[in-house]
Short mmCIF file of C-alpha atoms in Angstrom, two decimals:
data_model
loop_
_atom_site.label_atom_id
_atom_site.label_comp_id
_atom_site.label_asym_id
_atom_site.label_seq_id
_atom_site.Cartn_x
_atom_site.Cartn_y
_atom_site.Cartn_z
CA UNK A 971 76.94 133.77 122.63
CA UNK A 972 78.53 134.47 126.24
CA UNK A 973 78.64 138.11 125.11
CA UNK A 974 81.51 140.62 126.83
CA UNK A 975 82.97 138.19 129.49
CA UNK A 976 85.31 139.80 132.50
CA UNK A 977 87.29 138.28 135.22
CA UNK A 978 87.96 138.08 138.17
CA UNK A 979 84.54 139.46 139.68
CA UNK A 980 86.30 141.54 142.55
CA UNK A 981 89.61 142.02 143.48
CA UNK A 982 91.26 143.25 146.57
CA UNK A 983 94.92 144.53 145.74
CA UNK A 984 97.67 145.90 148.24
CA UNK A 985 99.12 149.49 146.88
CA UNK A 986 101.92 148.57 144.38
CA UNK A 987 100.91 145.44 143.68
CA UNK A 988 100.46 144.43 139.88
CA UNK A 989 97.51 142.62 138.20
CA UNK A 990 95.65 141.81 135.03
CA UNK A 991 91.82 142.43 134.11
CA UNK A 992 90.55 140.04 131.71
CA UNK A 993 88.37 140.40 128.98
CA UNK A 994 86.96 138.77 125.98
CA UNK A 995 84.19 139.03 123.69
CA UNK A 996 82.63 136.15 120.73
CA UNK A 997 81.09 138.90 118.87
CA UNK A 998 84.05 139.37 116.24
CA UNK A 999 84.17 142.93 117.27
CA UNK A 1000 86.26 144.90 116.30
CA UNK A 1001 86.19 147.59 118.71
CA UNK A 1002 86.85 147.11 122.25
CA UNK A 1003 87.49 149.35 125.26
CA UNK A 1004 87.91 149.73 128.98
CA UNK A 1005 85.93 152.55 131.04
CA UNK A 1006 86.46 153.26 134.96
CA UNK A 1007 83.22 154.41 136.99
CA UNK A 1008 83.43 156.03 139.86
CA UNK A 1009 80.79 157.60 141.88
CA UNK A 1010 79.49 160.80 140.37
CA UNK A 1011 82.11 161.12 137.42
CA UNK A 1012 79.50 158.46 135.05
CA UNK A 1013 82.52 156.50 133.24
CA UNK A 1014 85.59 157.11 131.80
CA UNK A 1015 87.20 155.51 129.20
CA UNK A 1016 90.82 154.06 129.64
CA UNK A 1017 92.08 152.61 127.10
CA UNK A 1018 90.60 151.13 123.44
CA UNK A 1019 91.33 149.14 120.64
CA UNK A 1020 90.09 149.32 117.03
CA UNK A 1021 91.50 145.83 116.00
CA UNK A 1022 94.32 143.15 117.01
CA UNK A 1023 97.43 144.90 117.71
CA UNK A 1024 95.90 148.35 117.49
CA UNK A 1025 95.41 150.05 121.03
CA UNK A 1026 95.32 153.82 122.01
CA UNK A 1027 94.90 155.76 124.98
CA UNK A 1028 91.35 157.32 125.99
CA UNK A 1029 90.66 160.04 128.87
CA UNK A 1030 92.12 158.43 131.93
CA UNK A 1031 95.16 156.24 130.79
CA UNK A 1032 97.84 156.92 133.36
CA UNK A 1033 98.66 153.46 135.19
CA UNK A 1034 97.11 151.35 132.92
CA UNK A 1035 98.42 149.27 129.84
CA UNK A 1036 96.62 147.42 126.97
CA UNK A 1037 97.86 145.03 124.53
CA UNK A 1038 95.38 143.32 122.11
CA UNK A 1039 96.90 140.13 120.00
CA UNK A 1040 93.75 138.89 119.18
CA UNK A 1041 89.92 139.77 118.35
CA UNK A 1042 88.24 137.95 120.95
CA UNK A 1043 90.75 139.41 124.07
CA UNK A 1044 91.47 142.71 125.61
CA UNK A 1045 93.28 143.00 128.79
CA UNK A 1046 93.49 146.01 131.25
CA UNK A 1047 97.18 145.58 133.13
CA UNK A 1048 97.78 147.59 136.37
CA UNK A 1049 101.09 148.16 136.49
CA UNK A 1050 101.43 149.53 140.26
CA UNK A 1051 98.22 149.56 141.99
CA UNK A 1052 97.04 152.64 143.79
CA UNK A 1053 94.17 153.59 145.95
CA UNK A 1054 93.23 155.99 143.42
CA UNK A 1055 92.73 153.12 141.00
CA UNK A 1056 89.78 151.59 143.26
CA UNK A 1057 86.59 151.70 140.63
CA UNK A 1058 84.64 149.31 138.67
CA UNK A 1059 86.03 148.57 135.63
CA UNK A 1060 83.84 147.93 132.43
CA UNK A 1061 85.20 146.54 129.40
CA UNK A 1062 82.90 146.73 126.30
CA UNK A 1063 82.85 146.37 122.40
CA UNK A 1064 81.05 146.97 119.13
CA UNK A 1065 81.49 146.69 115.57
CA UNK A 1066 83.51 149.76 114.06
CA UNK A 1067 81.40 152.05 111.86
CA UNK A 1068 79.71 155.14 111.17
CA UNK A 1069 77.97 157.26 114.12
CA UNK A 1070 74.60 156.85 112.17
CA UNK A 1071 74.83 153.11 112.31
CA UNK A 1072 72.13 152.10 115.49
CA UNK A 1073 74.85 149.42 116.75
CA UNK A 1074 75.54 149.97 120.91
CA UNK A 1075 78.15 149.21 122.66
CA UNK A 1076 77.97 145.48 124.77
CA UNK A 1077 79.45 145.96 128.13
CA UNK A 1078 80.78 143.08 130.55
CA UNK A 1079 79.59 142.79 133.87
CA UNK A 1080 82.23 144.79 135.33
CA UNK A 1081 85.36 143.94 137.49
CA UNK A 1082 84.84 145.94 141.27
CA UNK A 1083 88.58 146.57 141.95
CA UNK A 1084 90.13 148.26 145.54
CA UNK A 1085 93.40 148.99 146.35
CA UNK A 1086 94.24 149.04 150.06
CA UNK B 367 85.90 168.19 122.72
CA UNK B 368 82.55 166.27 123.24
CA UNK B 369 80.51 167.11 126.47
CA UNK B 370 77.37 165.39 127.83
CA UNK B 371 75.62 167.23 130.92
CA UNK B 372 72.76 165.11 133.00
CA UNK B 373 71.86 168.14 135.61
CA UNK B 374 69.78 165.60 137.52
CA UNK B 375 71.64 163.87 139.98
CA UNK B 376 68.37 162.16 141.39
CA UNK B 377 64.82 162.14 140.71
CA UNK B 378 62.04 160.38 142.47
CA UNK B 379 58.62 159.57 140.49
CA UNK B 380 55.36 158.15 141.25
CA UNK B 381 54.68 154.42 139.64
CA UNK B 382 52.92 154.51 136.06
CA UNK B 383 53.84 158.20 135.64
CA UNK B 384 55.67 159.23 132.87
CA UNK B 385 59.49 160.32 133.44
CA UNK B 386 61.50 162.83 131.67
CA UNK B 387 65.54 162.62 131.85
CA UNK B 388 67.40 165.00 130.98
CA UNK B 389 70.82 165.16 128.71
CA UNK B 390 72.29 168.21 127.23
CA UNK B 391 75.15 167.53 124.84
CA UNK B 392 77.95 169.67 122.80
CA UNK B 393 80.07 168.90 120.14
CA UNK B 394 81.13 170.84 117.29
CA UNK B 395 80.79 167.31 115.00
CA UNK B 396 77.75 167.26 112.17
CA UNK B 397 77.23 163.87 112.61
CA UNK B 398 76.97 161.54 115.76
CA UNK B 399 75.39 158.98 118.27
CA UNK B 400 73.46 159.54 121.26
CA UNK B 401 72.36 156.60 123.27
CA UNK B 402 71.07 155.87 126.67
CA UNK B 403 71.69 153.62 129.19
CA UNK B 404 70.38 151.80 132.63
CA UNK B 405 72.34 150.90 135.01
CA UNK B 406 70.34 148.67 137.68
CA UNK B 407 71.66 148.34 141.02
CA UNK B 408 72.79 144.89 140.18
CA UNK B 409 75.81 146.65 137.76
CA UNK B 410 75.59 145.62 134.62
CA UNK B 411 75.10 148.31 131.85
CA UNK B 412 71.68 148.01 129.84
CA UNK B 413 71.33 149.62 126.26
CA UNK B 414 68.31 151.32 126.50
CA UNK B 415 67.67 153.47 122.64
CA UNK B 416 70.25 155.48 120.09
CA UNK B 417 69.28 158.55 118.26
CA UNK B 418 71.50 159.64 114.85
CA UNK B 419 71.96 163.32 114.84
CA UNK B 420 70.34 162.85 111.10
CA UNK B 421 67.56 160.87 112.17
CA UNK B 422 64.52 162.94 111.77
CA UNK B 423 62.04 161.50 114.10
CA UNK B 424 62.18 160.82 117.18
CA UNK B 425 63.95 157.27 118.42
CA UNK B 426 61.22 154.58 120.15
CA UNK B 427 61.92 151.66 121.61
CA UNK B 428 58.53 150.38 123.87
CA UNK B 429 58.57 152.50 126.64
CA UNK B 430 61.06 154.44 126.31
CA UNK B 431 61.49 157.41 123.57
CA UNK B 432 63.92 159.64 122.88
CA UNK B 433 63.19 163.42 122.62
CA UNK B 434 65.84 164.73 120.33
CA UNK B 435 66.19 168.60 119.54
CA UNK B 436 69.25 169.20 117.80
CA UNK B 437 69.28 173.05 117.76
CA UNK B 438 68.59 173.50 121.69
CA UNK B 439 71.92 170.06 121.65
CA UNK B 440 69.42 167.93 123.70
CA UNK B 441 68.07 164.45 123.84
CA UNK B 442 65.83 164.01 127.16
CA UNK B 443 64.72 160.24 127.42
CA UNK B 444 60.65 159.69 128.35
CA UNK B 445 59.83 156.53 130.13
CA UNK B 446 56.14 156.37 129.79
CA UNK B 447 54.04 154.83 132.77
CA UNK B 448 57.03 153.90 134.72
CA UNK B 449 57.31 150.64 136.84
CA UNK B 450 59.24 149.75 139.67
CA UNK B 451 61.96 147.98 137.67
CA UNK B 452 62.66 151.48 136.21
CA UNK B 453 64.81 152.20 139.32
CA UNK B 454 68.12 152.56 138.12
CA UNK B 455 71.31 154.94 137.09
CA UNK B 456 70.21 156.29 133.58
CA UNK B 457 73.53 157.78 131.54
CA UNK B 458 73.15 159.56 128.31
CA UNK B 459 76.52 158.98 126.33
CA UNK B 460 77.35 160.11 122.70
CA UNK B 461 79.34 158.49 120.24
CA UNK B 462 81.39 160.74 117.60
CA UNK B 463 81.79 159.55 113.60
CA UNK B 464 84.12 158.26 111.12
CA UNK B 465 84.90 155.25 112.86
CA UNK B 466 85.64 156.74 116.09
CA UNK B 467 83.39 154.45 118.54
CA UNK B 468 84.24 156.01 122.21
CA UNK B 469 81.37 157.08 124.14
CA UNK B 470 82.04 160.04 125.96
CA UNK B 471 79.22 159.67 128.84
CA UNK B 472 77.60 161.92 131.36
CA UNK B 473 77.30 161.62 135.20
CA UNK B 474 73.71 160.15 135.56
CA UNK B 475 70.80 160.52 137.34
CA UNK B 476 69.46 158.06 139.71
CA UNK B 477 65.98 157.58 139.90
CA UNK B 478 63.61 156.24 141.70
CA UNK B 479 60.26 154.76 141.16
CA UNK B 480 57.79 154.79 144.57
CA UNK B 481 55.35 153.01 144.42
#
């Protein structure tokens, strides 16, 4: 299993331009999300999806879009890039359940994203 | 609204002592998650140990254990006889129920094993 996979690695973006995190997981999770960390504020989640064409909006969603068509992918779009939007961006998932179940969360190695 | 609170930004500790961390939590749900992570300086997010707020003992896993008391909302994690490799970002996070899987984390503490 390759686990949560995330591309590119870094990314240097010019203020307005547009781009599109990847991210996939071979876990048949359902769950999937996208968190932002930034120094001091731990991380924030973005965006999440409960299943294929199921998405909603977490704490921090403003300037980001999701769209999941399958299982296996969940991609963070940046519609205008803004220097407010330089973070590291984690996408994770997990199977969907009950908060008593001992399943964690399996995070990618994170996308390290600035916007000039 | 959940809340997590880590009110140690940084902590430096002597090699093979044991480390407390702390993580004060509030919710208004019966039933949840707490877990704990490690972030090494390398980036990548390490599950460390979950505690259910039902679970009546005490979560272990090796080193680490959590120390869960649900009246006082806490749930510290102990690294006994810490090692060098322990040097990381350490976030406490907590999961709600009824299929509602985001982690609502806190702001971490850094710490530092000296050797």
């Amino acid at each position: 299993n390759a686990g949560v996979t995330q591309t590119p690695k870094f990314q240097v973006l010019k203020t307005g331009q547009s781009m599109t995190l990847q991210c996939a997981q071979d876990m048949n999770h359902e769950y999937m999300s996208w968190y932002r960390q930034d120094p001091g504020m731990g991380l924030r989640l973005i965006h999440y999806s409960v299943g294929a064409g199921i998405t909603d909006q977490g704490e921090v969603p403003n300037g980001y879009n999701v769209s999941r068509s399958t299982t296996e992918d969940f991609p963070l779009r940046l519609l205008s890039a803004a220097p407010s939007q330089t973070s590291v961006y984690f996408c994770a998932s997990s199977y969907l359940g009950r908060a008593q179940a001992s399943y964690e969360q399996y995070f990618g190695p994170g996308t390290r994203l600035t916007v000039t | 609204a959940q809340k997590i609170t880590q009110t140690q930004p940084g902590m430096f500790v002597q090699e093979k002592e044991a480390v407390t961390l702390d993580c004060t939590y509030d919710t208004s749900d019966q039933s949840y998650g707490l877990f704990w992570y490690k972030q090494p300086s390398s980036g990548e997010m390490i599950f460390l140990i979950y505690q259910g707020s039902y679970d009546e003992q005490n979560a272990t896993e090796g080193r680490y254990s959590l120390n869960f008391q649900k009246a006082r909302k806490s749930a510290n994690l102990v690294i006994s006889a810490s090692q060098l490799g322990d040097s990381a970002m350490y976030f406490c996070a907590m999961r709600a129920d009824f299929g509602n899987e985001k982690l609502t984390f806190g702001t971490g503490t850094r710490l530092t094993i000296i050797p």
